[in-house]
């Protein structure tokens, strides 16, 4: 460290009140001693000399020592200020209340108490000054010296001047120090603002990266899952159906990983919002069991559902997120269970007069120790590295589950024993809904009849064009395909269409610009955003612009059919 840096650091260090007052008190004591000797030169006795030495030359050091040994240094220094004032008042009587000496000591007391203690200490020190003067007068007599000798006036005036110079010097010194402290704080605040801006930029860059990666992954995933959905509808032999089923499961697992990463990013940024709508817990459980049927069949394990008879069927909440919680718990149980099975228990929970939904998932899997249980809901955490190698997974599923439960103000508890299995209980304080508010479950295996409608599809990816066209051909719909927004506008102007499926990111003219132009031609024709942009802010933006609906890629065939059916 250089000497310049050392000096700068020393200057920036804020001194204590005792240290700040020490030098002015020492210099002031010396000047006061000179002034008292000048005032008492004609009657200077050994006793006066001793008291001048004690008060003016030794007391400043005793005051500093007192402040340093006491725990509350600030309170000790304020006490010293009051003692200073008491001594000044006593000297009034010693010098016979000579006007110049009294005036000088009044100025010294005022400067010290105001600068170091503020207006409150000024008043209290002035009171001590008066008490000191009265006490000294009672002890030594009130012998007023009407006219101070010339030498006393000169010494007193000089002492006042020198003391004021002394105070001014130290004030300048500490004012400069205060200015440097303010400059340092200003720089630190600026650094904090810059750090905050960089963090926000990093967060935005992260969100944009995730959105772009999601789009780029979902576009080819649409071709994979779409093709597999079409193959499932074909006349396949047993082996081919088995292979397609495996491929569908793997593709959905990959999509789950993508969704988990996006969900966790939204949870971290506090941007995940919950919907509140009636949903059927029975359908939710059936849906999860159906999704995992292939995996449980392959491992020869059972999945049993135990829904209490008194359990209310319809609840108010976010059906997608409740399903996600259950799917994460059950799929995790399937992953770590090799023999036996999984049991899903659902019942109505009543706690202090409030209703709620209780979901318990019990498995006969490998279980876990106490240490693992403490960290199992942390992000990217699994039992150990061998667990990842053997079973796979990102370690995000249960972390997201825990976050979703907390977001719903619910509770999640785990009980497990190595080699015997695991039980995870979730309680969600949801409200019950009227059973009539949820419509009858539609049969997703029934193809709708779209033979009377004409559909315009704007999609630049050749594979996705083929997949979506083949999906709609099964319904009998008349389909026209174009590969960019400009061609979509031209096609719409030349022919009549009942509905438009519009990709967003396309060459030459994107979907948003094409939507605006088509909307001007005929605003009555519904336009659906068919895109891999699935972030909540994207969906909200499209609907705010006037899009009739949003279908995310990869396209779920029957979900697309339902969206079209609602609009035509």
mmCIF file of C-alpha atoms in Angstrom, residues 210 256-265 267-268 324 328-329 331-332 335 375-382 388 392-404:
data_model
loop_
_atom_site.group_PDB
_atom_site.id
_atom_site.type_symbol
_atom_site.label_atom_id
_atom_site.label_comp_id
_atom_site.label_asym_id
_atom_site.label_seq_id
_atom_site.Cartn_x
_atom_site.Cartn_y
_atom_site.Cartn_z
ATOM 1 C CA UNK A 210 -34.485 -18.783 -22.263
ATOM 2 C CA UNK A 256 -41.043 -31.632 -19.389
ATOM 3 C CA UNK A 257 -37.377 -30.718 -18.858
ATOM 4 C CA UNK A 258 -37.783 -27.644 -21.087
ATOM 5 C CA UNK A 259 -40.932 -26.596 -19.233
ATOM 6 C CA UNK A 260 -39.261 -27.176 -15.848
ATOM 7 C CA UNK A 261 -36.385 -24.845 -16.725
ATOM 8 C CA UNK A 262 -38.797 -22.135 -17.917
ATOM 9 C CA UNK A 263 -41.037 -22.574 -14.874
ATOM 10 C CA UNK A 264 -38.118 -22.357 -12.474
ATOM 11 C CA UNK A 265 -36.893 -19.206 -14.209
ATOM 12 C CA UNK A 267 -40.546 -18.683 -10.150
ATOM 13 C CA UNK A 268 -37.099 -17.169 -9.454
ATOM 14 C CA UNK A 324 -47.992 -30.326 -12.425
ATOM 15 C CA UNK A 328 -43.964 -34.349 -10.525
ATOM 16 C CA UNK A 329 -44.641 -36.334 -7.356
ATOM 17 C CA UNK A 331 -43.336 -39.447 -11.897
ATOM 18 C CA UNK A 332 -40.633 -39.105 -9.241
ATOM 19 C CA UNK A 335 -38.601 -43.259 -11.331
ATOM 20 C CA UNK A 375 -32.280 -30.918 0.676
ATOM 21 C CA UNK A 376 -34.617 -32.831 -1.635
ATOM 22 C CA UNK A 377 -36.720 -29.725 -2.388
ATOM 23 C CA UNK A 378 -33.651 -27.630 -3.253
ATOM 24 C CA UNK A 379 -33.003 -26.863 -6.908
ATOM 25 C CA UNK A 380 -30.699 -29.160 -8.912
ATOM 26 C CA UNK A 381 -30.456 -31.465 -5.881
ATOM 27 C CA UNK A 382 -30.632 -35.241 -5.946
ATOM 28 C CA UNK A 388 -28.316 -38.600 -11.553
ATOM 29 C CA UNK A 392 -31.430 -39.161 -14.822
ATOM 30 C CA UNK A 393 -33.332 -35.934 -14.297
ATOM 31 C CA UNK A 394 -32.385 -32.316 -13.641
ATOM 32 C CA UNK A 395 -33.238 -32.181 -9.947
ATOM 33 C CA UNK A 396 -35.735 -29.396 -10.653
ATOM 34 C CA UNK A 397 -39.015 -31.323 -10.414
ATOM 35 C CA UNK A 398 -39.414 -31.398 -6.634
ATOM 36 C CA UNK A 399 -37.938 -27.901 -6.252
ATOM 37 C CA UNK A 400 -40.627 -26.578 -8.606
ATOM 38 C CA UNK A 401 -43.253 -28.628 -6.790
ATOM 39 C CA UNK A 402 -42.253 -27.113 -3.454
ATOM 40 C CA UNK A 403 -42.270 -23.596 -4.950
ATOM 41 C CA UNK A 404 -45.727 -24.109 -6.455
#
